[in-house]
PDB file of C-alpha atoms and ligand atoms in Angstrom:
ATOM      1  CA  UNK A 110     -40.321 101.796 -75.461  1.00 78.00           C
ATOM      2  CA  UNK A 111     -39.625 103.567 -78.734  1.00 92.00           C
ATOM      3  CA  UNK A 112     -39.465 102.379 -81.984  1.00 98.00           C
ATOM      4  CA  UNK A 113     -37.362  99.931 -84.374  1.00 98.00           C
ATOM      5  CA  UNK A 114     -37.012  98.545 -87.684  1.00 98.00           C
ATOM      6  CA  UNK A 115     -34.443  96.251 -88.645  1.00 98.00           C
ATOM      7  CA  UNK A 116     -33.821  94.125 -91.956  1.00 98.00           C
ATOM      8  CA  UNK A 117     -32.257  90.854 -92.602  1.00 98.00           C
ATOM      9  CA  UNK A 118     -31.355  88.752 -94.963  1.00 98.00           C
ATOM     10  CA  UNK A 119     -30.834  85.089 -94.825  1.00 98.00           C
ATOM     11  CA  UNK A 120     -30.845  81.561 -97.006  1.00 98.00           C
ATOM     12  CA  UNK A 121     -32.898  77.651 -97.047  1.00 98.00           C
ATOM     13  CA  UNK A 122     -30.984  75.704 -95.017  1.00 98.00           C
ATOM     14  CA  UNK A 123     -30.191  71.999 -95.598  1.00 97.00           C
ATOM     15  CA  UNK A 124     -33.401  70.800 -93.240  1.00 96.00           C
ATOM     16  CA  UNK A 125     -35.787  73.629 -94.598  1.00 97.00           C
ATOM     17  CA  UNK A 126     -38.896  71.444 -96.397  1.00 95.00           C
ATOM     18  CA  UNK A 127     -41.596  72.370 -98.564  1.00 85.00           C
ATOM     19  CA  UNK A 128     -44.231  73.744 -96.546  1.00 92.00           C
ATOM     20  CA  UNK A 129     -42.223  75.236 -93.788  1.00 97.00           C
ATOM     21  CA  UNK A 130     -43.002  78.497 -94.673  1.00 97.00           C
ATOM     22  CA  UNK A 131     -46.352  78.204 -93.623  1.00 97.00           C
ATOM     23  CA  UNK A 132     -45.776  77.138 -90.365  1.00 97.00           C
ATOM     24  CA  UNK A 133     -43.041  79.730 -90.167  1.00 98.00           C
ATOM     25  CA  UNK A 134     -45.706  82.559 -90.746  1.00 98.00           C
ATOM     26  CA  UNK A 135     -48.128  81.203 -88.653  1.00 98.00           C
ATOM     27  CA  UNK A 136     -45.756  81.303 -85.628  1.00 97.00           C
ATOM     28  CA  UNK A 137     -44.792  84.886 -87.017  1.00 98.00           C
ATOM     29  CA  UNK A 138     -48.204  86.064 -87.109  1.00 98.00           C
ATOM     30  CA  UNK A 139     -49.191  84.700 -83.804  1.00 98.00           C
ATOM     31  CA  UNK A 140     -46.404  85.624 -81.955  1.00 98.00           C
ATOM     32  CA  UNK A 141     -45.669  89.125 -83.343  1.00 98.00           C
ATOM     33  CA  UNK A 142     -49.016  90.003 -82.757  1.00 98.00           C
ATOM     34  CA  UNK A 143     -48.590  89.224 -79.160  1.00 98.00           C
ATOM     35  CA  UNK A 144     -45.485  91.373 -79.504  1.00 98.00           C
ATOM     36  CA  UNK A 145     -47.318  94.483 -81.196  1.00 98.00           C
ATOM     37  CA  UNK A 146     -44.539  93.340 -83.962  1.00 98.00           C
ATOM     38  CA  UNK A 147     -45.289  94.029 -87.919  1.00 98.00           C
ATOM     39  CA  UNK A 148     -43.406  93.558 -90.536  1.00 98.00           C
ATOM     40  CA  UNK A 149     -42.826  91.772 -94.199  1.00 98.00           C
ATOM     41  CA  UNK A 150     -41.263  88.084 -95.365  1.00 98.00           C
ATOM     42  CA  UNK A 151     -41.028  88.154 -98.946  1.00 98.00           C
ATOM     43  CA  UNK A 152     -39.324  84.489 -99.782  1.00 98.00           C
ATOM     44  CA  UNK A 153     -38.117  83.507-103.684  1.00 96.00           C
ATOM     45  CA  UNK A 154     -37.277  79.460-102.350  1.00 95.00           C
ATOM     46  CA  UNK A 155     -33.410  80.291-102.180  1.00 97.00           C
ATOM     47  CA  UNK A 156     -33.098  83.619-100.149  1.00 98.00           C
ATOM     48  CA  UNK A 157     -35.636  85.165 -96.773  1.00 98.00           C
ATOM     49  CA  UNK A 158     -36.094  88.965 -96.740  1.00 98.00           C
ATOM     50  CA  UNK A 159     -37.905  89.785 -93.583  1.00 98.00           C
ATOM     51  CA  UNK A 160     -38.884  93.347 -91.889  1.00 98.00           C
ATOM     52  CA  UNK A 161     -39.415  93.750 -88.185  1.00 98.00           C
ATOM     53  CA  UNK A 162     -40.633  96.874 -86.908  1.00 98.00           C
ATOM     54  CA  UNK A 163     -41.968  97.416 -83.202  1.00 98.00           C
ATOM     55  CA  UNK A 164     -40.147  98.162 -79.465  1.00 98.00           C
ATOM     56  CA  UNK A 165     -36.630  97.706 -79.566  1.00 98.00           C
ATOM     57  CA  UNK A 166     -36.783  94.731 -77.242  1.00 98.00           C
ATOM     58  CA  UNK A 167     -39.786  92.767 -78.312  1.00 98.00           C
ATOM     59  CA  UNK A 168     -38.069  93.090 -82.000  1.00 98.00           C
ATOM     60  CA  UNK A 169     -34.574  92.216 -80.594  1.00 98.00           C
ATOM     61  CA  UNK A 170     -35.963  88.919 -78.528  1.00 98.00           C
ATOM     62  CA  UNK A 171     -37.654  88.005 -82.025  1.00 98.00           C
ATOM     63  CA  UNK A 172     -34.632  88.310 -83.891  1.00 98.00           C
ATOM     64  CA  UNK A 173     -32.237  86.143 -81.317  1.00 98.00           C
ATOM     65  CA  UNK A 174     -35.160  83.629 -81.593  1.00 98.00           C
ATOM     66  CA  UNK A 175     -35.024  83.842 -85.398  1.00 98.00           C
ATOM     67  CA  UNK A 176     -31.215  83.627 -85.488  1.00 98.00           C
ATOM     68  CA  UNK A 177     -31.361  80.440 -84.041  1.00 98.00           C
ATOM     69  CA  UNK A 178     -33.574  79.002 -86.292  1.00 98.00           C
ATOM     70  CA  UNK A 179     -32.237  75.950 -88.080  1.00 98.00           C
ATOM     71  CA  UNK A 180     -34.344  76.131 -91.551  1.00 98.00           C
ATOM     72  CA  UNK A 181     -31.821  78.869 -92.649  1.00 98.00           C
ATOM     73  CA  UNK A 182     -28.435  80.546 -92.143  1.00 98.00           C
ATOM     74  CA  UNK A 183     -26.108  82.720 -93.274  1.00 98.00           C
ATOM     75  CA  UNK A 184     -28.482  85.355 -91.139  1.00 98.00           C
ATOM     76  CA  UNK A 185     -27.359  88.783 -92.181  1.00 98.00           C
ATOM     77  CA  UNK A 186     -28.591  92.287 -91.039  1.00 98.00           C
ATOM     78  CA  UNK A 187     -29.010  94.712 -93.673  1.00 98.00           C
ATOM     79  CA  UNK A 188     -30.087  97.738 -91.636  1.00 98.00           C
ATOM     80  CA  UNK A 189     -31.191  98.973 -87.908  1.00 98.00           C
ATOM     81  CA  UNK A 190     -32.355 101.876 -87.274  1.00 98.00           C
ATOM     82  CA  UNK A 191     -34.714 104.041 -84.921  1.00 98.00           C
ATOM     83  CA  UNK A 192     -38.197 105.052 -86.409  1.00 98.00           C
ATOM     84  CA  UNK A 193     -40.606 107.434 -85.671  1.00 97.00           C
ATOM     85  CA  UNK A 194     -43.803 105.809 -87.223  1.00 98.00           C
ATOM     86  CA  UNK A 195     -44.455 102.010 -88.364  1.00 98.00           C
ATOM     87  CA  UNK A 196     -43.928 101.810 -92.647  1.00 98.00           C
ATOM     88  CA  UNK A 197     -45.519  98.181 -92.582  1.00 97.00           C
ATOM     89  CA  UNK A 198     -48.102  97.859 -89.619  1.00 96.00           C
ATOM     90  CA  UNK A 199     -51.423  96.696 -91.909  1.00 95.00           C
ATOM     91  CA  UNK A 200     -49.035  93.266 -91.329  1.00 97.00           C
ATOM     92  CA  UNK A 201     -48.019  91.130 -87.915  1.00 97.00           C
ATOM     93  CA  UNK A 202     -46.433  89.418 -90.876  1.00 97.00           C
ATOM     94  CA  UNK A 203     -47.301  90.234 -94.382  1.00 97.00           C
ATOM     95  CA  UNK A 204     -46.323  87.506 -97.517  1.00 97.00           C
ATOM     96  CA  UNK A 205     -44.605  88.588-100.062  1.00 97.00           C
ATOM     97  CA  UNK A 206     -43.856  84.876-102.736  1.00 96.00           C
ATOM     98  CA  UNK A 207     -41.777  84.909-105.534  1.00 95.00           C
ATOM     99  CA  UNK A 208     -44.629  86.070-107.890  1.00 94.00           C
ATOM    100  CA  UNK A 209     -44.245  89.470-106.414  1.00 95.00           C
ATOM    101  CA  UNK A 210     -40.555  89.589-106.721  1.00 96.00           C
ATOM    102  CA  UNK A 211     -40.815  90.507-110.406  1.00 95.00           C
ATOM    103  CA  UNK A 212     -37.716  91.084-112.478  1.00 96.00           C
ATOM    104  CA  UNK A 213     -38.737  94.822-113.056  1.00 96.00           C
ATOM    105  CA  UNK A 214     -39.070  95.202-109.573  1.00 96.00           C
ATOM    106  CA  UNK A 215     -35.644  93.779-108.707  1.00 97.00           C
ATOM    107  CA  UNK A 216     -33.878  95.583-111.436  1.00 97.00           C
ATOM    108  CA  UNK A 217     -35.330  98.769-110.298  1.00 97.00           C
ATOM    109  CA  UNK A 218     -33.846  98.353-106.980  1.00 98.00           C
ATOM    110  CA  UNK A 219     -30.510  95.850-107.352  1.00 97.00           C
ATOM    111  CA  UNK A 220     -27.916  95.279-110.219  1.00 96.00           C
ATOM    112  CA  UNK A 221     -29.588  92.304-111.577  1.00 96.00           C
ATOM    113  CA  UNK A 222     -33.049  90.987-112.256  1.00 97.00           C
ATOM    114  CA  UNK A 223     -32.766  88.209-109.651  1.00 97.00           C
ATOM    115  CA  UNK A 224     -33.939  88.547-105.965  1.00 98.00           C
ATOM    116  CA  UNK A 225     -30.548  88.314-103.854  1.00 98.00           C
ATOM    117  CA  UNK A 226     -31.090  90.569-100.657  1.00 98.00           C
ATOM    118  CA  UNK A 227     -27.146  89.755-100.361  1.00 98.00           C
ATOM    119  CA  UNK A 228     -26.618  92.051-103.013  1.00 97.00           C
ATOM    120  CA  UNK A 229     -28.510  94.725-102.136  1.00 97.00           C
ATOM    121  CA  UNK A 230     -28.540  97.664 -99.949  1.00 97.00           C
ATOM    122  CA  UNK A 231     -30.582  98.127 -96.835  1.00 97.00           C
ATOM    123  CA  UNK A 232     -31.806 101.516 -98.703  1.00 98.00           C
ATOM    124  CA  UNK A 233     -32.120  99.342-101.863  1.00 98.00           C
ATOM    125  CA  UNK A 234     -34.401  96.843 -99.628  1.00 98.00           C
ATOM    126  CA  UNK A 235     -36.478  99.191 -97.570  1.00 98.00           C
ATOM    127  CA  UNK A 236     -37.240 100.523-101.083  1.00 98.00           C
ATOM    128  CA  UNK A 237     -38.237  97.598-102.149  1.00 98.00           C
ATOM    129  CA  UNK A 238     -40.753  96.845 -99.741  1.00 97.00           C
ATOM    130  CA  UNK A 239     -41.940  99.796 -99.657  1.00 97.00           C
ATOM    131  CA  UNK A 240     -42.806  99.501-103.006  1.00 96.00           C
ATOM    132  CA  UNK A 241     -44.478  96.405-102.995  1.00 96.00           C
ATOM    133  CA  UNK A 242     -46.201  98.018 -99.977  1.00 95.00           C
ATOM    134  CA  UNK A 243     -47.949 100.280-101.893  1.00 94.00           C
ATOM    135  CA  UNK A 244     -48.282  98.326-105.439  1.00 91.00           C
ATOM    136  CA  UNK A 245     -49.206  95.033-104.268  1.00 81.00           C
ATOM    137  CA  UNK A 246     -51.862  96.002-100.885  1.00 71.00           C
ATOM    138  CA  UNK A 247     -52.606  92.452-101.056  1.00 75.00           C
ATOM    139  CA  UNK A 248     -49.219  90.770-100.133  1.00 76.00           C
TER     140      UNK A 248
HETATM  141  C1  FMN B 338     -37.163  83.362 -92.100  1.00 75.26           C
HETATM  142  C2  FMN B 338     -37.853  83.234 -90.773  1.00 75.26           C
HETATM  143  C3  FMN B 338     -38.653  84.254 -90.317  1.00 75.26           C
HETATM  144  C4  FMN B 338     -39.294  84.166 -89.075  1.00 75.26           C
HETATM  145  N1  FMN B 338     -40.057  85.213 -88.625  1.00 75.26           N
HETATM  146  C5  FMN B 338     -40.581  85.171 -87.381  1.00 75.26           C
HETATM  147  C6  FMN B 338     -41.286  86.285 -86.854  1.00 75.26           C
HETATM  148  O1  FMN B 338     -41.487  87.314 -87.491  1.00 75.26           O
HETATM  149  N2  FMN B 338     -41.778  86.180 -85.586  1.00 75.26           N
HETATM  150  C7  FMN B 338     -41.620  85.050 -84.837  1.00 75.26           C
HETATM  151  O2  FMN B 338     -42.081  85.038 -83.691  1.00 75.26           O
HETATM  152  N3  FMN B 338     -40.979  83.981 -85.319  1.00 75.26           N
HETATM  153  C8  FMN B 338     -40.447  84.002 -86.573  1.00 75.26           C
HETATM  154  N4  FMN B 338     -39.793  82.914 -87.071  1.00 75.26           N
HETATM  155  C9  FMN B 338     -39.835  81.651 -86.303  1.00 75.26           C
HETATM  156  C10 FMN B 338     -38.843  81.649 -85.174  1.00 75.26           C
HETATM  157  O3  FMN B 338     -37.561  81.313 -85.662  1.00 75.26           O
HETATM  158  C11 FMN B 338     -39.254  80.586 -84.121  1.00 75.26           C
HETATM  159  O4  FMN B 338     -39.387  79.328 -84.737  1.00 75.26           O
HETATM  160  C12 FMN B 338     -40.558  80.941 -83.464  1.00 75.26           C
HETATM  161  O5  FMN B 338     -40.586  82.284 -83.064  1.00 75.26           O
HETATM  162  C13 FMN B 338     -40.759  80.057 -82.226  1.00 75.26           C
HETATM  163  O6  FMN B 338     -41.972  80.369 -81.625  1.00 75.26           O
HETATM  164  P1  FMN B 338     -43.143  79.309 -81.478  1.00 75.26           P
HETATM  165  O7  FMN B 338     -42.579  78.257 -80.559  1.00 75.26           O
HETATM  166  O8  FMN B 338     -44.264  80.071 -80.901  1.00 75.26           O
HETATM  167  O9  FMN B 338     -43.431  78.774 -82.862  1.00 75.26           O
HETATM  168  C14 FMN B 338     -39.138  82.984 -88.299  1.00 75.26           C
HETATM  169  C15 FMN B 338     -38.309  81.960 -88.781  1.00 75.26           C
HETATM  170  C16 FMN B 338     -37.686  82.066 -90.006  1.00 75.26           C
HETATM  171  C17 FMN B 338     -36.823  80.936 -90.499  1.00 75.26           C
END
């Protein structure tokens, strides 16, 4: 049972409503702490950013659960990748809101000052957390 992190990307759908991102975390957190999952969500209202690091198959059976999740689509994954220590576990599911997604911060780590995880990276985006990891212990 070694360990994963992956990254995705994805967008609102149509039938995503104000407020669903609280129950979304509070399914997160309770399930992922089941799962020995942690991770990040940081969300501007257009575009999800979400890190999931724990075992490879607790972390894939999240993700095909997530994928079919009809408040958003156009589900991409940014990176996967084996790990030998957790970068994120003070989190089952740590917030990160728009506030936190500062332009500085995104033109530090994209081409423009807008959050658009499309755009970026996976190095780009595990930089970016990482940094808000450490600058923002709140989140
Ligand atoms: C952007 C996004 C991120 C999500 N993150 C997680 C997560 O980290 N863990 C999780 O179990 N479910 C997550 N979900 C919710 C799942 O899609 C699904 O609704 C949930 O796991 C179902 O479990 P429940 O019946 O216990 O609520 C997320 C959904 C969305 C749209």
């Amino acid at each position: 049972m070694f360990l994963i992190r992956i990254l995705y990307a994805s967008e609102v759908s149509s039938s995503f409503q104000p407020g669903d991102v609280e129950s979304i975390l509070e399914s997160a957190r309770h399930n992922n702490s089941a799962n020995n999952i942690t991770g990040l969500l940081c969300f501007n209202n257009k575009y999800f950013l979400q890190c999931l690091e724990g075992s490879r198959s607790r972390v894939n059976d999240t993700y095909q659960r997530i994928l079919k999740d009809p408040r958003h689509q156009r589900v991409i994954m940014l990176d996967y990748r084996e790990i030998f220590k957790r970068e994120f576990d003070q989190w089952s599911m740590g917030y990160v809101p728009q506030t936190h997604l500062t332009r500085n911060l995104n033109m530090r780590y994209s081409a423009t000052p807008e959050f658009d995880p499309f755009e970026m990276s996976g190095e780009s985006v595990y930089q970016l957390l990482a940094s808000i990891r450490d600058n923002i212990p709140s989140v």
